[in-house]
Coordinates of C-alpha atoms in Angstrom, one line a residue:
X1 CA 105.3 95.5 86.0
X2 CA 105.9 98.7 88.9
X3 CA 103.4 97.3 91.8
X4 CA 101.3 100.1 92.7
X5 CA 100.5 99.1 96.8
X6 CA 97.8 101.2 98.9
X7 CA 99.5 101.0 102.5
X8 CA 96.7 101.2 105.6
X9 CA 98.3 102.6 109.1
X10 CA 96.2 101.5 112.2
X11 CA 96.7 102.5 115.4
X12 CA 94.1 102.6 118.3
X13 CA 92.6 100.8 116.4
X14 CA 91.6 103.4 113.4
X15 CA 93.7 104.5 110.8
X16 CA 96.2 107.0 110.7
X17 CA 98.2 109.5 108.6
X18 CA 101.5 108.7 109.5
X19 CA 104.5 111.3 109.0
X20 CA 107.8 110.5 109.8
X21 CA 107.9 108.0 111.9
X22 CA 106.7 110.3 114.9
X23 CA 103.5 107.8 116.6
X24 CA 103.2 110.0 118.3
X25 CA 101.6 112.5 116.8
X26 CA 99.7 110.0 114.5
X27 CA 96.0 111.4 113.3
X28 CA 93.3 110.0 112.3
X29 CA 93.6 109.7 108.3
X30 CA 91.4 112.7 106.4
X31 CA 91.1 111.6 102.7
X32 CA 89.5 112.8 99.6
X33 CA 88.5 109.0 99.1
X34 CA 86.6 108.0 101.9
X35 CA 85.3 110.2 105.1
X36 CA 85.8 106.5 107.1
X37 CA 89.3 105.8 109.6
X38 CA 88.2 102.3 109.9
X39 CA 90.1 100.1 108.5
X40 CA 87.6 97.6 106.0
X41 CA 85.6 100.6 105.1
X42 CA 89.2 102.1 103.7
X43 CA 90.4 98.5 102.6
X44 CA 86.7 98.5 100.7
X45 CA 87.2 101.8 98.9
X46 CA 90.9 100.7 97.5
X47 CA 89.6 97.1 96.5
X48 CA 86.8 98.8 94.7
X49 CA 89.3 101.0 92.8
X50 CA 90.7 98.4 91.8
X51 CA 93.1 97.0 94.2
X52 CA 94.2 93.4 94.7
X53 CA 97.3 94.0 97.0
X54 CA 97.1 96.0 99.8
X55 CA 99.7 96.6 102.3
X56 CA 99.0 97.2 106.5
X57 CA 101.3 99.0 109.5
X58 CA 99.5 97.5 112.3
X59 CA 101.5 99.8 115.0
X60 CA 99.0 97.8 117.8
X61 CA 100.5 94.7 117.0
X62 CA 104.4 96.6 116.1
X63 CA 104.3 99.2 119.8
X64 CA 101.9 96.5 122.1
X65 CA 102.3 93.2 120.7
X66 CA 98.8 93.5 119.4
X67 CA 97.8 91.9 116.0
X68 CA 94.3 92.9 115.0
X69 CA 93.6 88.7 113.2
X70 CA 90.2 89.4 112.8
X71 CA 91.0 91.9 110.3
X72 CA 93.9 90.7 108.8
X73 CA 91.0 87.9 108.2
X74 CA 88.8 90.9 106.7
X75 CA 90.8 91.5 104.3
X76 CA 91.5 88.2 103.1
X77 CA 88.2 87.6 102.5
X78 CA 87.3 91.2 100.7
X79 CA 89.5 89.6 97.8
X80 CA 93.0 91.3 98.6
X81 CA 96.7 89.7 98.5
X82 CA 97.8 91.3 102.0
X83 CA 101.0 92.1 102.7
X84 CA 101.2 92.4 106.5
X85 CA 104.2 94.7 108.9
X86 CA 102.8 93.0 112.6
X87 CA 106.2 93.3 114.3
X88 CA 106.5 90.4 114.2
X89 CA 109.4 89.0 117.7
X90 CA 108.0 85.6 117.5
X91 CA 107.5 82.1 115.0
X92 CA 104.0 81.1 116.1
X93 CA 102.5 84.5 115.5
X94 CA 104.0 84.6 112.1
X95 CA 102.7 80.9 111.6
X96 CA 99.3 82.3 113.0
X97 CA 99.7 85.2 110.0
X98 CA 100.0 82.3 107.2
X99 CA 97.2 80.6 108.7
X100 CA 94.6 83.7 108.5
X101 CA 95.4 83.9 105.5
X102 CA 98.5 86.6 104.7
X103 CA 100.0 86.4 101.2
X104 CA 103.1 88.4 103.0
X105 CA 104.4 88.1 106.3
X106 CA 106.5 91.4 106.7
X107 CA 109.5 91.1 109.2
X108 CA 110.6 95.2 110.1
X109 CA 114.5 95.2 111.5
X110 CA 112.6 97.8 113.8
X111 CA 111.6 94.7 116.0
X112 CA 113.6 91.9 114.5
X113 CA 115.3 90.1 117.6
X114 CA 117.9 88.7 115.6
X115 CA 119.3 88.1 112.3
X116 CA 118.7 83.8 112.6
X117 CA 114.9 84.6 113.3
X118 CA 114.7 85.6 109.7
X119 CA 115.8 82.3 109.3
X120 CA 114.0 80.0 111.5
X121 CA 111.0 81.9 110.0
X122 CA 112.5 80.8 106.0
X123 CA 112.4 77.1 107.8
X124 CA 108.8 76.9 109.1
X125 CA 106.9 78.7 106.1
X126 CA 109.5 79.4 103.1
X127 CA 111.2 82.3 102.2
X128 CA 108.2 83.5 99.3
X129 CA 106.0 84.4 102.3
X130 CA 108.8 87.0 103.2
X131 CA 109.7 90.2 102.7
X132 CA 112.2 92.6 104.6
X133 CA 111.3 95.5 105.8
X134 CA 114.6 97.8 105.7
X135 CA 113.8 100.0 108.6
X136 CA 115.3 103.3 107.9
X137 CA 115.3 107.0 109.6
X138 CA 117.9 109.1 108.9
X139 CA 119.7 107.8 106.8
X140 CA 120.1 104.9 110.0
X141 CA 118.9 100.7 109.9
X142 CA 116.0 101.2 112.9
X143 CA 116.7 98.1 115.3
X144 CA 116.0 97.3 118.8
X145 CA 118.3 98.3 121.2
X146 CA 119.4 94.9 122.1
X147 CA 120.3 94.3 118.4
X148 CA 123.6 92.9 119.0
X149 CA 124.4 91.8 114.9
X150 CA 125.4 93.7 112.2
X151 CA 123.6 97.3 111.2
X152 CA 125.7 98.0 108.6
X153 CA 123.5 97.4 104.7
X154 CA 125.8 95.2 103.1
X155 CA 127.1 93.0 105.6
X156 CA 123.0 93.0 106.6
X157 CA 121.6 92.0 103.1
X158 CA 124.2 89.5 102.8
X159 CA 123.0 87.7 105.1
X160 CA 120.2 87.9 104.5
X161 CA 120.8 86.5 100.8
X162 CA 122.8 83.9 101.7
X163 CA 119.6 82.5 103.6
X164 CA 117.6 82.6 100.6
X165 CA 115.6 86.3 101.3
X166 CA 114.1 87.2 97.8
X167 CA 111.9 90.3 98.5
X168 CA 113.2 93.7 100.8
X169 CA 111.5 97.0 101.2
X170 CA 113.0 100.4 101.5
X171 CA 111.2 102.0 104.1
X172 CA 112.4 105.1 104.5
X173 CA 110.3 106.3 107.7
X174 CA 112.1 110.1 107.5
X175 CA 110.4 110.7 104.2
X176 CA 107.1 108.9 105.4
X177 CA 103.5 111.6 104.5
X178 CA 106.2 113.8 103.7
X179 CA 105.9 114.2 100.1
X180 CA 109.8 114.9 100.0
X181 CA 110.5 112.4 97.1
X182 CA 112.1 108.7 97.6
X183 CA 115.7 108.7 99.1
X184 CA 117.6 107.6 95.8
X185 CA 120.5 107.2 97.2
X186 CA 119.5 104.9 99.2
X187 CA 117.4 103.0 97.4
X188 CA 120.9 102.6 94.9
X189 CA 122.7 102.0 97.8
X190 CA 120.3 98.5 98.2
X191 CA 120.2 97.7 94.4
X192 CA 123.6 97.9 94.3
X193 CA 124.2 95.0 96.8
X194 CA 121.4 93.0 95.8
X195 CA 122.8 93.0 92.1
X196 CA 126.4 91.7 93.5
X197 CA 124.8 89.4 96.0
X198 CA 123.4 87.7 92.6
X199 CA 120.2 86.6 94.4
X200 CA 117.8 88.8 92.2
X201 CA 117.1 90.3 95.4
X202 CA 113.6 92.5 94.3
X203 CA 112.9 95.5 96.7
X204 CA 109.6 97.4 96.9
X205 CA 109.7 101.4 98.1
X206 CA 107.9 102.4 100.8
X207 CA 108.1 106.5 102.0
X208 CA 107.6 110.3 100.3
X209 CA 106.8 109.4 97.0
X210 CA 105.1 112.5 96.0
X211 CA 104.0 112.4 91.9
X212 CA 103.3 109.8 89.2
X213 CA 107.0 111.1 87.4
X214 CA 108.2 109.7 90.5
X215 CA 106.8 106.4 90.0
X216 CA 107.5 106.1 86.6
X217 CA 111.3 107.2 87.3
X218 CA 111.3 104.2 89.6
X219 CA 110.7 101.5 86.2
X220 CA 114.4 102.4 85.8
X221 CA 115.7 101.1 89.3
X222 CA 113.8 97.4 88.8
X223 CA 111.4 98.2 91.7
X224 CA 109.1 95.4 92.0
X225 CA 106.4 97.8 94.0
X226 CA 105.9 101.0 96.0
X227 CA 103.9 101.8 98.8
X228 CA 101.4 104.3 98.8
X229 CA 99.3 106.0 101.3
X230 CA 99.2 109.9 101.5
X231 CA 99.6 111.0 97.4
X232 CA 96.0 108.0 97.3
X233 CA 94.6 109.9 100.5
X234 CA 95.7 113.5 99.1
X235 CA 94.6 113.0 95.6
X236 CA 98.1 113.6 93.9
X237 CA 98.3 111.1 92.3
X238 CA 95.2 110.1 91.0
X239 CA 93.3 106.3 90.3
X240 CA 92.3 107.2 87.0
X241 CA 95.8 108.6 85.7
X242 CA 97.5 105.2 87.4
X243 CA 94.5 102.7 85.4
X244 CA 95.3 105.3 82.2
X245 CA 99.3 104.7 82.3
X246 CA 99.1 101.0 83.0
X247 CA 99.9 100.9 87.0
X248 CA 96.7 99.9 88.2
X249 CA 95.3 97.1 86.4

């Protein structure tokens, strides 16, 4: 069953509209769903609509190493299964996220210090609570400037699969907030590599989703979940329609 997961991007403590990864140009959220830019308020709207999962891109943590643990705790208390990208670069931060009740800890390649770091976290927390985000821009994997491991997609995925990683996100920052559609070529490439590695790797997709028809078309790729923000806040994908098509239950 394809899961639709709303996304909240937080920068300087407020919800922002993410567009193509150009973070210096992100503006406070404007939404047909709410007039608030407070993360807890926006999350509460999603909860009332029936969503049980929520993805938080904590840009204050990713850019400034300032995770908002109080926010994560508040969202868990609202009742969400929480997926959080807090720019993890330290084992202790990952363990603290887990202790605050975060369901899935996102490790993004954009901030990944080394491939072996993933294995260290898995040894401390377990693979079932980890999702690797393949942070892409202009069809290239984003990594820190001092990243010394392979950034070739096939080799990177093979190494991660050997570590028992099963869940991945294709996050195409070039398409986030753009309504340009999913990068099907990249999705096909990743799905093929995971199939050939035989570990049953599952993929979430984020960036560019523009319509309900596109959502439904992703089923043929066995996509596990779709991360949505702009399409929900603009009203292009309607909550009632998601319920009628069985994508929100």
